[in-house]
Backbone as ProteinMPNN parsed JSONL, in Angstrom:
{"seq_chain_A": "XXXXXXXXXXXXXXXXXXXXXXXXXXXXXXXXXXXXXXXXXXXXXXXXXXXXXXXXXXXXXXXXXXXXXXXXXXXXXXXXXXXXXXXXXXXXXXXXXXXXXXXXXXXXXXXXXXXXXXXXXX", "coords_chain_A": {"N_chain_A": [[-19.07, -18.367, -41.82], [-16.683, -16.921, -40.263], [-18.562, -14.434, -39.705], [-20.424, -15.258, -38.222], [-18.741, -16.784, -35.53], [-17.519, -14.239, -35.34], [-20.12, -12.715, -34.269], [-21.065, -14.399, -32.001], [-18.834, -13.421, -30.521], [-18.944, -10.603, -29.984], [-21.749, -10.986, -28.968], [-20.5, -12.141, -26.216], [-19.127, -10.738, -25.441], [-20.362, -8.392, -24.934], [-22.06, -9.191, -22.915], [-20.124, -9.909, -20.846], [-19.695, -7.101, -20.232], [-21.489, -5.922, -18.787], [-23.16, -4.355, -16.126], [-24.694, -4.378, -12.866], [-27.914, -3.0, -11.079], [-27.054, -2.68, -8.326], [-24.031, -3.766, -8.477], [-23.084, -0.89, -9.075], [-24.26, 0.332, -6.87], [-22.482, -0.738, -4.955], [-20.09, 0.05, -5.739], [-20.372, 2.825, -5.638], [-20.766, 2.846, -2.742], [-17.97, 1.967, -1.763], [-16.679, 4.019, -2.579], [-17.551, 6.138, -1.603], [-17.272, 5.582, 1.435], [-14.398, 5.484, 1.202], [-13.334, 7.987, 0.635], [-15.025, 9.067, 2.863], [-12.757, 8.04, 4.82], [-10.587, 8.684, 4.337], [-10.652, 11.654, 4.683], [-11.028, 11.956, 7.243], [-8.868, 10.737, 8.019], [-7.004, 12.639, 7.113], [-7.033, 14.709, 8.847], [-6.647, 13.855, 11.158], [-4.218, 12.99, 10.985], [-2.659, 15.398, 10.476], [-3.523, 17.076, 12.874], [-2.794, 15.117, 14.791], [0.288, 15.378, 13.658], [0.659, 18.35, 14.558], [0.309, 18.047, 17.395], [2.166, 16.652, 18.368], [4.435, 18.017, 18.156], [7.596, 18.716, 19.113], [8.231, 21.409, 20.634], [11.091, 22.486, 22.037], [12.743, 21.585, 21.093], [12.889, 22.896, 18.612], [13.696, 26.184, 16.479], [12.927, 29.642, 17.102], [11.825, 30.523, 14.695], [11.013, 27.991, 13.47], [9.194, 27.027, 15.013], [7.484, 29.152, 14.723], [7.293, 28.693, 11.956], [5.861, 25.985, 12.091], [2.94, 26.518, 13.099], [2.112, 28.297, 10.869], [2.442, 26.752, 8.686], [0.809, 24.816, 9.504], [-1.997, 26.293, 9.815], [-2.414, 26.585, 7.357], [-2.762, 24.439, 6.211], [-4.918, 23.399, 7.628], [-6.632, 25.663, 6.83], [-7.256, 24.747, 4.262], [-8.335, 22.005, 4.437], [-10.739, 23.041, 5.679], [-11.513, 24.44, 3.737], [-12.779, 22.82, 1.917], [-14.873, 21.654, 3.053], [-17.67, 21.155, 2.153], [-17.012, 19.197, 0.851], [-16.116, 17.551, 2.915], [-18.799, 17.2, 4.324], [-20.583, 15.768, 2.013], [-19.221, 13.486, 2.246], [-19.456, 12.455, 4.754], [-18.561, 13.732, 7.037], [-18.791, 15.846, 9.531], [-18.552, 19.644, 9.523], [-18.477, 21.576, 11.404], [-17.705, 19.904, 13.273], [-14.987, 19.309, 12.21], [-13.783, 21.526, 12.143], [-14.022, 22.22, 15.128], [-12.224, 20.366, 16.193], [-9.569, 21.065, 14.858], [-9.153, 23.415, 15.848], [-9.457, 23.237, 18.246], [-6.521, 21.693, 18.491], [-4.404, 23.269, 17.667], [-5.407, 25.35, 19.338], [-4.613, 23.98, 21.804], [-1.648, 23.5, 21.369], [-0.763, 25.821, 20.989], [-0.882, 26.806, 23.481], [1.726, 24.851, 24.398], [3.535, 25.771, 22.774], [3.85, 28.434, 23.414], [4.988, 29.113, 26.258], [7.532, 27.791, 25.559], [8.617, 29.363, 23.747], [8.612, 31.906, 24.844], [10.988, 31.419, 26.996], [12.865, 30.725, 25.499], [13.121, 33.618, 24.201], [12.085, 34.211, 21.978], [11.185, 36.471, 19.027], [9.416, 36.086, 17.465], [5.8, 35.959, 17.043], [2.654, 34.11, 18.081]], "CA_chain_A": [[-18.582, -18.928, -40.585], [-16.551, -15.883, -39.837], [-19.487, -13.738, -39.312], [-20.814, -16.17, -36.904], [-17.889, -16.624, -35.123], [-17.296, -12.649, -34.792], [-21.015, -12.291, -33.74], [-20.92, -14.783, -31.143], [-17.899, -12.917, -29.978], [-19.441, -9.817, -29.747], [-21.686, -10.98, -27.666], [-19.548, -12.358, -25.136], [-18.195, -9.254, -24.399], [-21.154, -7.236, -24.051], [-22.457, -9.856, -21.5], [-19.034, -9.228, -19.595], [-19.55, -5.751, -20.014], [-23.285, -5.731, -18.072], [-23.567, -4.175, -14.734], [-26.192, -4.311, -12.579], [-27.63, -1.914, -10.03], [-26.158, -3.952, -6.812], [-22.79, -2.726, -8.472], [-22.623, 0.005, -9.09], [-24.201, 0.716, -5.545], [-21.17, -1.305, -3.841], [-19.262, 1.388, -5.638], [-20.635, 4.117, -5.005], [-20.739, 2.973, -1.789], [-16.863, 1.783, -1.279], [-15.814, 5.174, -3.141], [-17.707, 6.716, -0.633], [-16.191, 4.841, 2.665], [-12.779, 5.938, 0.693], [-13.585, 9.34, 0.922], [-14.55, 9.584, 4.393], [-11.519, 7.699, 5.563], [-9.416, 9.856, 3.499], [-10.83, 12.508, 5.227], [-10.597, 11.25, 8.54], [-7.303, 10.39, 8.268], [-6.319, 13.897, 6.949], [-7.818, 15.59, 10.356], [-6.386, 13.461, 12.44], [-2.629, 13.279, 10.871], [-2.71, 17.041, 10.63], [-3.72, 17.485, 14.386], [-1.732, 14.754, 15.677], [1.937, 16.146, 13.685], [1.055, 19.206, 15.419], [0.139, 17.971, 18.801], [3.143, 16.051, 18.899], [5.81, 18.64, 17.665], [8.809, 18.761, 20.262], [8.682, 22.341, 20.632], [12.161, 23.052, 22.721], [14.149, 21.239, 20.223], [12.745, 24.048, 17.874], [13.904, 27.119, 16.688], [11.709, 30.433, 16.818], [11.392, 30.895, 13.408], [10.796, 27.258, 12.911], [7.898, 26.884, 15.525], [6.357, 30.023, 14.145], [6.49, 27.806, 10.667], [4.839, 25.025, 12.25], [2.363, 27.001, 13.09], [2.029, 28.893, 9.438], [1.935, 25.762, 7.428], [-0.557, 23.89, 10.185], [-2.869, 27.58, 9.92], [-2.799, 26.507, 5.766], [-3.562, 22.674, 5.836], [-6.356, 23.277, 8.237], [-7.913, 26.148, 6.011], [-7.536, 23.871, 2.952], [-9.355, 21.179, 4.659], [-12.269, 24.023, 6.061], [-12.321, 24.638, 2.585], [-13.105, 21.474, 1.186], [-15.878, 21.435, 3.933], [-18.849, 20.865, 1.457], [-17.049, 17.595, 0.591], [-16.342, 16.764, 4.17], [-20.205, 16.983, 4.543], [-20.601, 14.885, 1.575], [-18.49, 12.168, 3.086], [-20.595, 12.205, 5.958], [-18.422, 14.088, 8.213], [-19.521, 17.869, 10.357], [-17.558, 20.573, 8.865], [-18.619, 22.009, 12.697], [-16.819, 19.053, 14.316], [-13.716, 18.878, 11.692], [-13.876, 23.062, 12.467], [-13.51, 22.222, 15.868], [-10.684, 19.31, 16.243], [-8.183, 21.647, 13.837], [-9.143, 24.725, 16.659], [-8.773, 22.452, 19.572], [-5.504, 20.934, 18.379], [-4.288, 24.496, 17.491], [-5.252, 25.7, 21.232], [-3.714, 22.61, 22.573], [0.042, 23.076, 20.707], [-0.035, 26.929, 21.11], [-0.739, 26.548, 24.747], [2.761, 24.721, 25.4], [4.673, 26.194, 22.014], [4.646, 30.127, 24.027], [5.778, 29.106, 26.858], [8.452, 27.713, 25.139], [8.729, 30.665, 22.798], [8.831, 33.21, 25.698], [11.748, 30.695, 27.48], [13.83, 30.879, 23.935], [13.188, 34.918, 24.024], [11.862, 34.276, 20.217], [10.325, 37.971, 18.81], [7.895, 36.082, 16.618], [4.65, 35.49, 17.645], [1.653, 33.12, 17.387]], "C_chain_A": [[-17.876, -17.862, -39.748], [-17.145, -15.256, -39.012], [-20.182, -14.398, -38.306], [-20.158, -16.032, -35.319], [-17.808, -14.763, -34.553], [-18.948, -12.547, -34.42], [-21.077, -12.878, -32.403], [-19.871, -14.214, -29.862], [-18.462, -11.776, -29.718], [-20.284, -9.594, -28.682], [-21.508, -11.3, -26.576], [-19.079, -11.329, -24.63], [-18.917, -8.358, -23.736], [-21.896, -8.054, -23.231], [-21.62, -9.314, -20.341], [-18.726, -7.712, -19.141], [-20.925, -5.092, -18.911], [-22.738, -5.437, -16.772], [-24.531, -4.062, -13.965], [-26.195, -3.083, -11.419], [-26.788, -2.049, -9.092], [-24.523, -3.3, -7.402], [-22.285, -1.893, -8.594], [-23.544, 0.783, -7.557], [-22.965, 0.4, -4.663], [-20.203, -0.6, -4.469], [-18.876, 2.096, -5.532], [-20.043, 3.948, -3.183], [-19.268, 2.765, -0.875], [-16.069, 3.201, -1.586], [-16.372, 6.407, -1.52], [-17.411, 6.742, 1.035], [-14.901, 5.1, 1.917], [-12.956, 7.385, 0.997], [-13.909, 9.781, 2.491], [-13.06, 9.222, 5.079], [-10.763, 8.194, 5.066], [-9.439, 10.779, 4.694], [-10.722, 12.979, 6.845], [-8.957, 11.382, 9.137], [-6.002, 12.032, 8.046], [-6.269, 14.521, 8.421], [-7.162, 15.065, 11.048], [-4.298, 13.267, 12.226], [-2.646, 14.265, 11.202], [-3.079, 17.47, 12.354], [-2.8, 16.512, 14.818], [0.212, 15.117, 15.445], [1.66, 17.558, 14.587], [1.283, 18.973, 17.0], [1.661, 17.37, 19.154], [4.862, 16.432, 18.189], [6.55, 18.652, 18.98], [9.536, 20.541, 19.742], [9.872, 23.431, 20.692], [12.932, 22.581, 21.649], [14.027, 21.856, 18.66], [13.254, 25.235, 17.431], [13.125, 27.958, 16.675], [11.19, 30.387, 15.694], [10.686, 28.863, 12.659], [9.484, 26.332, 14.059], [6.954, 27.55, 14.95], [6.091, 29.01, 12.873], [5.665, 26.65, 10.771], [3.223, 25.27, 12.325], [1.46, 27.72, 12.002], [1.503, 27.711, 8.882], [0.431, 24.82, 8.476], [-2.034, 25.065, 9.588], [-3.735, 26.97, 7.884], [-3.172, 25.75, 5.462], [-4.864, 22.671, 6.537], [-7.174, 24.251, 7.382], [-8.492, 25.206, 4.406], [-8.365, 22.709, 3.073], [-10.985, 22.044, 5.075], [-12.716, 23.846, 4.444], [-12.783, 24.022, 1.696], [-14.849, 21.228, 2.189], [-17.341, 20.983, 3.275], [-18.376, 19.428, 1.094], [-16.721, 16.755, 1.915], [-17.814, 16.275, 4.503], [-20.798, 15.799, 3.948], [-20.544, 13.657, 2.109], [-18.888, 12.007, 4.105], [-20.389, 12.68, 7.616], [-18.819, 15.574, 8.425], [-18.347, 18.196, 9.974], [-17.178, 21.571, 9.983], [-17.458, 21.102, 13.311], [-15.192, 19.231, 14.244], [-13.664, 20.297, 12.19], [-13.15, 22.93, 13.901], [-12.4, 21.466, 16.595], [-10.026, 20.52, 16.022], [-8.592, 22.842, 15.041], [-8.384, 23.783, 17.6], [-7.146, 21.933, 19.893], [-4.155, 22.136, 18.554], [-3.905, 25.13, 18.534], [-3.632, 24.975, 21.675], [-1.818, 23.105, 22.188], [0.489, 24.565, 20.958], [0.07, 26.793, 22.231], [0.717, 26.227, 25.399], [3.525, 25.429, 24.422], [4.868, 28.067, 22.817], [4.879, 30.157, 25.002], [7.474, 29.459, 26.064], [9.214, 28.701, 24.595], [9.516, 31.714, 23.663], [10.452, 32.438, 26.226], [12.847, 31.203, 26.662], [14.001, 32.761, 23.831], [13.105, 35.135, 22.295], [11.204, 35.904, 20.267], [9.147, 37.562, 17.891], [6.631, 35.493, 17.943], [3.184, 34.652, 17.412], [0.476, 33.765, 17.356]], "O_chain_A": [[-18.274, -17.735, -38.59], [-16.799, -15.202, -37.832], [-20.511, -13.652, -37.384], [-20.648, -15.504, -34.32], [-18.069, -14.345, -33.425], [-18.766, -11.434, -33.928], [-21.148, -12.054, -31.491], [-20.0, -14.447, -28.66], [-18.618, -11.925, -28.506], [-20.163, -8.755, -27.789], [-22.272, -10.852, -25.721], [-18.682, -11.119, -23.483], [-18.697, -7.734, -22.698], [-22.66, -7.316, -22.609], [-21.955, -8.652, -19.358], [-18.004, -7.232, -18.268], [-21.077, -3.952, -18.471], [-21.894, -6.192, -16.289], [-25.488, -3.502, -14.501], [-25.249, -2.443, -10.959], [-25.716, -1.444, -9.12], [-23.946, -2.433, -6.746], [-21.085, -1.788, -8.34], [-23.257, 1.964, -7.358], [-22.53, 1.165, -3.803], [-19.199, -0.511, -3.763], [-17.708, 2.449, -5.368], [-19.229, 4.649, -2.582], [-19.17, 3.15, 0.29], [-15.035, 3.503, -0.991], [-15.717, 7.131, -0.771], [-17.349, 7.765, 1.716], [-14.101, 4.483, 2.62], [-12.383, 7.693, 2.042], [-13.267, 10.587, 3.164], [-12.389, 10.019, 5.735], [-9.745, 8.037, 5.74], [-8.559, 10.792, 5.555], [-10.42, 14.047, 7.379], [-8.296, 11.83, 10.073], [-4.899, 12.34, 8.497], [-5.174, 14.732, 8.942], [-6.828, 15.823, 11.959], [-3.419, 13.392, 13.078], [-2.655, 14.384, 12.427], [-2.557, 18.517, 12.737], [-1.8, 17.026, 15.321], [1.098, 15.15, 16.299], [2.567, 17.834, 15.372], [2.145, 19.512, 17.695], [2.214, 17.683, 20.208], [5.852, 15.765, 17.891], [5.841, 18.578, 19.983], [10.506, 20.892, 19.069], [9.99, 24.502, 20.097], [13.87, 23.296, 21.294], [14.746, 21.514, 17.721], [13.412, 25.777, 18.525], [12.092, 27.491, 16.194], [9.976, 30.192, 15.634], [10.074, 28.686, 11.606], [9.038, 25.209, 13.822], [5.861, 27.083, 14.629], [4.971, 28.538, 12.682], [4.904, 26.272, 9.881], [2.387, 24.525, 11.814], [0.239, 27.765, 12.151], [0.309, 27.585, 8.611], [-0.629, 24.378, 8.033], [-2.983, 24.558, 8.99], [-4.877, 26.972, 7.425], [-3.956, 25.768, 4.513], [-5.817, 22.021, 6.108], [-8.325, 23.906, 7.112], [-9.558, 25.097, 3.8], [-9.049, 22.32, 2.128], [-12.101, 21.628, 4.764], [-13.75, 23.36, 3.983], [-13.215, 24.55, 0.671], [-15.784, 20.584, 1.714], [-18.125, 20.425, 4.042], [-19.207, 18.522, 1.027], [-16.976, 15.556, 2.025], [-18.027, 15.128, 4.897], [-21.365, 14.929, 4.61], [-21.475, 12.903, 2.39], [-18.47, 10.926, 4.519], [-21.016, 12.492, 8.658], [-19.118, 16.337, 7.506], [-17.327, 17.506, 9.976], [-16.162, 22.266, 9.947], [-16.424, 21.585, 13.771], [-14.363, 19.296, 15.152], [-13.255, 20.059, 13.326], [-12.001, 23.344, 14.056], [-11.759, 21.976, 17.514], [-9.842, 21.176, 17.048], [-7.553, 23.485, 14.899], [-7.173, 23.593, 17.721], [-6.624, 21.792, 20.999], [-3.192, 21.996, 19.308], [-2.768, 25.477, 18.853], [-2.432, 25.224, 21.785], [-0.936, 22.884, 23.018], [1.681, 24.825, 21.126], [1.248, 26.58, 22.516], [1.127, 26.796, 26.41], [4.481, 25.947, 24.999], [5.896, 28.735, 22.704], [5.154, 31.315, 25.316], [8.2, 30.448, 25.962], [10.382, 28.892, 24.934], [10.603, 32.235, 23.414], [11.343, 33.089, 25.68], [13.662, 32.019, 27.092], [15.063, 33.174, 23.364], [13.761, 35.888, 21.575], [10.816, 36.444, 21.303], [8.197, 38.277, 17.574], [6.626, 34.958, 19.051], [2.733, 34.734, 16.27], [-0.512, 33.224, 16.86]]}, "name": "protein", "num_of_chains": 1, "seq": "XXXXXXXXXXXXXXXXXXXXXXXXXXXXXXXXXXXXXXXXXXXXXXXXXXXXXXXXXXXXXXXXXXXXXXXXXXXXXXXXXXXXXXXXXXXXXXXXXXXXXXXXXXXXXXXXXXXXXXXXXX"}
Protein backbone atom coordinates (compact mmCIF):
# COMPACT_ATOMS: atom_id res chain seq x y z
CA UNK A 1 0.00 0.00 0.00
CA UNK A 2 2.93 2.20 0.74
CA UNK A 3 4.52 1.62 -2.52
CA UNK A 4 1.39 2.57 -4.19
CA UNK A 5 0.79 5.43 -2.35
CA UNK A 6 4.57 6.75 -2.87
CA UNK A 7 4.22 5.90 -6.64
CA UNK A 8 1.14 7.70 -7.16
CA UNK A 9 2.94 10.51 -5.47
CA UNK A 10 5.67 10.54 -7.61
CA UNK A 11 3.75 11.01 -10.22
CA UNK A 12 1.98 13.95 -9.18
CA UNK A 13 4.89 15.82 -9.03
CA UNK A 14 6.41 15.05 -12.21
CA UNK A 15 3.07 16.11 -13.88
CA UNK A 16 3.52 19.51 -11.90
CA UNK A 17 6.90 19.56 -12.94
CA UNK A 18 5.99 19.40 -17.05
CA UNK A 19 6.54 22.41 -19.13
CA UNK A 20 5.54 22.94 -22.33
CA UNK A 21 6.99 24.87 -25.25
CA UNK A 22 4.32 27.95 -24.95
CA UNK A 23 6.31 28.40 -21.56
CA UNK A 24 9.11 28.47 -21.76
CA UNK A 25 8.65 30.86 -24.86
CA UNK A 26 6.59 33.41 -22.54
CA UNK A 27 9.86 33.31 -20.69
CA UNK A 28 12.14 33.69 -22.77
CA UNK A 29 10.17 36.17 -24.04
CA UNK A 30 9.31 38.27 -20.64
CA UNK A 31 13.17 37.82 -19.66
CA UNK A 32 13.76 39.33 -22.76
CA UNK A 33 11.23 42.53 -22.49
CA UNK A 34 13.19 42.71 -18.90
CA UNK A 35 16.29 43.16 -20.47
CA UNK A 36 15.48 45.70 -22.90
CA UNK A 37 13.68 47.81 -20.37
CA UNK A 38 16.54 47.48 -18.12
CA UNK A 39 18.45 48.76 -20.71
CA UNK A 40 16.37 51.47 -21.69
CA UNK A 41 15.98 52.68 -18.52
CA UNK A 42 19.80 52.69 -17.87
CA UNK A 43 20.33 55.18 -21.07
CA UNK A 44 17.88 57.26 -20.27
CA UNK A 45 18.54 57.71 -16.28
CA UNK A 46 22.20 58.17 -17.08
CA UNK A 47 21.49 60.97 -19.73
CA UNK A 48 18.74 62.53 -17.97
CA UNK A 49 21.01 62.87 -14.21
CA UNK A 50 23.37 64.50 -16.44
CA UNK A 51 21.17 66.71 -18.46
CA UNK A 52 19.64 67.89 -15.46
CA UNK A 53 22.74 68.62 -13.18
CA UNK A 54 22.47 72.32 -11.76
CA UNK A 55 25.78 73.24 -12.84
CA UNK A 56 26.27 76.85 -10.92
CA UNK A 57 25.43 75.34 -7.67
CA UNK A 58 28.60 73.18 -8.48
CA UNK A 59 31.99 73.31 -7.64
CA UNK A 60 34.88 72.98 -10.34
CA UNK A 61 36.22 70.00 -9.20
CA UNK A 62 32.81 68.60 -8.68
CA UNK A 63 31.43 69.35 -12.27
CA UNK A 64 34.64 68.02 -13.70
CA UNK A 65 33.48 64.70 -11.54
CA UNK A 66 30.21 64.72 -13.05
CA UNK A 67 31.60 64.61 -16.02
CA UNK A 68 34.37 61.68 -15.11
CA UNK A 69 31.91 59.33 -13.59
CA UNK A 70 29.10 60.12 -16.56
CA UNK A 71 32.45 59.47 -19.27
CA UNK A 72 32.56 55.75 -17.12
CA UNK A 73 28.79 54.72 -16.96
CA UNK A 74 28.41 55.53 -20.58
CA UNK A 75 31.60 53.41 -21.59
CA UNK A 76 30.29 50.55 -19.39
CA UNK A 77 27.06 50.62 -21.12
CA UNK A 78 29.08 50.94 -24.91
CA UNK A 79 30.61 48.06 -23.55
CA UNK A 80 27.87 45.89 -22.89
CA UNK A 81 26.79 46.88 -26.51
CA UNK A 82 26.60 43.21 -27.86
CA UNK A 83 23.90 42.74 -25.18
CA UNK A 84 22.21 45.98 -25.97
CA UNK A 85 21.90 44.46 -29.54
CA UNK A 86 20.66 41.34 -28.09
CA UNK A 87 17.88 43.15 -26.32
CA UNK A 88 16.90 44.58 -29.43
CA UNK A 89 18.33 47.92 -28.97
CA UNK A 90 21.24 49.92 -31.73
CA UNK A 91 24.44 50.11 -29.97
CA UNK A 92 24.66 53.13 -32.91
CA UNK A 93 21.59 54.84 -31.41
CA UNK A 94 22.47 54.07 -27.51
CA UNK A 95 26.24 55.44 -28.94
CA UNK A 96 24.56 58.36 -29.94
CA UNK A 97 21.98 59.51 -27.00
CA UNK A 98 25.14 59.11 -24.29
CA UNK A 99 27.21 61.63 -27.07
CA UNK A 100 24.28 63.87 -27.53
CA UNK A 101 23.51 64.16 -23.83
CA UNK A 102 27.29 64.66 -23.18
CA UNK A 103 27.32 67.61 -25.95
CA UNK A 104 24.17 68.92 -24.52
CA UNK A 105 25.53 69.24 -20.53
CA UNK A 106 29.09 70.27 -21.65
CA UNK A 107 27.66 72.96 -23.79
CA UNK A 108 26.12 74.88 -20.63
CA UNK A 109 28.65 73.20 -17.80
CA UNK A 110 31.86 75.64 -19.60
CA UNK A 111 30.24 78.41 -19.65
CA UNK A 112 29.67 77.98 -16.25
CA UNK A 113 33.16 76.67 -15.64
CA UNK A 114 34.81 79.68 -17.41
CA UNK A 115 32.24 82.14 -15.11
CA UNK A 116 33.60 80.17 -11.77
CA UNK A 117 37.37 80.69 -13.27
CA UNK A 118 37.65 76.67 -12.58
CA UNK A 119 41.40 75.42 -14.12
CA UNK A 120 39.93 72.01 -14.83
CA UNK A 121 38.73 71.20 -17.96
CA UNK A 122 36.21 69.08 -19.92
Amino acid sequence: MKKIALILLGGALLAGCQTTSSDLTSTANAAATSATDSATSSVSSLTSNLLNTNFPSLSCSAIKQTFVTYEAQAANLESGSSMLTAAGISAESTKATLDSAYNTAKATAIPVMSAKGCSETL
